[in-house]
């Protein structure tokens, strides 16, 4: 449980910092299209930082749940793959990175489905 609180807080702080960097540091330096891609990365980053807190709170109720732990790690992996690929794509323009982004999306979806399954088992 503690690890997901820590990861949630670190990722929430990173999402805020990266959002500010996008708004102030990238404006005028990358195209409007890529600025929107950056913002999407930040948005999903923050959503799933909060998701890590949700996992931590649920683990307080069911500390032995491997479904919940797996969900947390999938959210973390999704942040790296989804948001991370969007950050790099935005600043580099390397379009092949777009092929990695859906893997992060699948990780996010799977993480939320695991939470549903864990809740159904209570």
Short mmCIF file of C-alpha atoms in Angstrom, two decimals:
data_model
loop_
_atom_site.label_atom_id
_atom_site.label_comp_id
_atom_site.label_asym_id
_atom_site.label_seq_id
_atom_site.Cartn_x
_atom_site.Cartn_y
_atom_site.Cartn_z
CA UNK A 1 0.00 0.00 0.00
CA UNK A 2 2.73 2.46 0.99
CA UNK A 3 4.53 2.11 -2.36
CA UNK A 4 1.42 3.19 -4.27
CA UNK A 5 0.93 6.24 -2.04
CA UNK A 6 4.55 7.21 -2.71
CA UNK A 7 4.29 6.52 -6.44
CA UNK A 8 0.98 8.39 -6.61
CA UNK A 9 2.45 11.45 -4.92
CA UNK A 10 5.60 11.43 -7.04
CA UNK A 11 3.60 11.05 -10.23
CA UNK A 12 1.09 13.75 -9.26
CA UNK A 13 3.99 16.14 -8.62
CA UNK A 14 5.58 15.16 -11.94
CA UNK A 15 2.30 15.69 -13.78
CA UNK A 16 1.99 19.20 -12.34
CA UNK A 17 5.61 20.01 -13.19
CA UNK A 18 5.30 18.61 -16.71
CA UNK A 19 2.02 20.45 -17.22
CA UNK A 20 3.65 23.71 -16.20
CA UNK A 21 6.65 22.97 -18.42
CA UNK A 22 4.33 22.35 -21.35
CA UNK A 23 2.38 25.54 -20.75
CA UNK A 24 5.38 27.78 -20.15
CA UNK A 25 8.45 26.07 -21.54
CA UNK A 26 7.13 24.49 -24.73
CA UNK A 27 4.68 27.12 -25.90
CA UNK A 28 6.01 28.59 -29.12
CA UNK A 29 8.74 25.95 -29.31
CA UNK A 30 6.60 23.05 -30.59
CA UNK A 31 3.58 23.06 -32.86
CA UNK A 32 0.07 23.47 -31.49
CA UNK A 33 -0.62 19.86 -32.49
CA UNK A 34 2.28 18.57 -30.41
CA UNK A 35 1.37 20.87 -27.53
CA UNK A 36 -2.05 19.15 -27.47
CA UNK A 37 -0.32 15.75 -27.52
CA UNK A 38 1.78 16.90 -24.52
CA UNK A 39 -1.38 18.02 -22.69
CA UNK A 40 -2.99 14.62 -23.30
CA UNK A 41 0.07 12.95 -21.78
CA UNK A 42 -0.14 15.22 -18.72
CA UNK A 43 -3.89 14.65 -18.33
CA UNK A 44 -3.59 10.86 -18.36
CA UNK A 45 -0.51 11.07 -16.16
CA UNK A 46 -2.49 12.91 -13.47
CA UNK A 47 -5.56 10.68 -13.81
CA UNK A 48 -3.44 7.64 -13.17
CA UNK A 49 -1.40 9.25 -10.39
CA UNK A 50 -4.77 9.60 -8.65
CA UNK A 51 -5.49 6.01 -9.68
CA UNK A 52 -2.39 4.94 -7.75
CA UNK A 53 -3.88 6.57 -4.64
CA UNK A 54 -7.12 4.67 -5.28
CA UNK A 55 -5.16 1.42 -5.44
CA UNK A 56 -3.38 2.30 -2.18
CA UNK A 57 -6.68 3.01 -0.43
CA UNK A 58 -8.21 -0.23 -1.69
CA UNK A 59 -5.15 -2.17 -0.57
CA UNK A 60 -5.84 -0.88 2.95
CA UNK A 61 -9.10 -2.85 2.75
CA UNK A 62 -7.59 -5.90 1.04
CA UNK A 63 -3.82 -5.88 1.70
CA UNK A 64 -3.21 -9.34 0.24
CA UNK A 65 -4.96 -8.64 -3.07
CA UNK A 66 -2.67 -9.47 -5.96
CA UNK A 67 -5.32 -8.08 -8.32
CA UNK A 68 -4.99 -4.65 -6.71
CA UNK A 69 -1.19 -4.77 -6.58
CA UNK A 70 -1.07 -5.78 -10.23
CA UNK A 71 -3.46 -2.95 -11.02
CA UNK A 72 -1.11 -0.45 -9.39
CA UNK A 73 1.90 -1.71 -11.29
CA UNK A 74 -0.06 -1.65 -14.55
CA UNK A 75 -1.01 1.97 -13.87
CA UNK A 76 2.63 2.79 -13.25
CA UNK A 77 3.65 1.01 -16.45
CA UNK A 78 0.87 2.77 -18.32
CA UNK A 79 2.11 6.15 -17.15
CA UNK A 80 5.58 5.36 -18.47
CA UNK A 81 4.38 3.90 -21.78
CA UNK A 82 1.39 6.14 -22.52
CA UNK A 83 2.35 9.50 -21.09
CA UNK A 84 6.08 8.96 -21.54
CA UNK A 85 5.71 8.14 -25.23
CA UNK A 86 3.52 11.22 -25.73
CA UNK A 87 6.08 13.44 -23.99
CA UNK A 88 8.90 12.13 -26.18
CA UNK A 89 6.75 12.25 -29.33
CA UNK A 90 5.81 15.88 -28.62
CA UNK A 91 9.36 17.05 -28.19
CA UNK A 92 11.08 14.88 -30.78
CA UNK A 93 8.47 14.42 -33.51
CA UNK A 94 9.44 10.74 -33.81
CA UNK A 95 6.13 9.35 -35.02
CA UNK A 96 7.05 5.67 -34.48
CA UNK A 97 6.62 6.34 -30.75
CA UNK A 98 2.90 6.50 -31.44
CA UNK A 99 3.03 2.70 -31.68
CA UNK A 100 4.02 2.48 -28.00
CA UNK A 101 1.23 4.71 -26.72
CA UNK A 102 -1.57 2.14 -27.16
CA UNK A 103 0.36 -0.35 -25.03
CA UNK A 104 0.15 2.14 -22.18
CA UNK A 105 -3.56 2.58 -22.88
CA UNK A 106 -4.09 -1.18 -22.65
CA UNK A 107 -2.18 -1.19 -19.35
CA UNK A 108 -4.49 1.56 -18.02
CA UNK A 109 -7.66 -0.25 -19.11
CA UNK A 110 -6.45 -3.55 -17.67
CA UNK A 111 -5.59 -1.85 -14.37
CA UNK A 112 -9.12 -0.46 -14.00
CA UNK A 113 -10.68 -3.81 -14.98
CA UNK A 114 -8.60 -5.53 -12.28
CA UNK A 115 -10.01 -3.10 -9.72
CA UNK A 116 -13.52 -4.09 -10.81
CA UNK A 117 -12.67 -7.79 -10.49
CA UNK A 118 -11.11 -7.24 -7.07
CA UNK A 119 -14.22 -5.37 -5.90
CA UNK A 120 -16.48 -8.16 -7.13
CA UNK A 121 -14.49 -10.67 -5.06
CA UNK A 122 -15.12 -8.81 -1.75
#
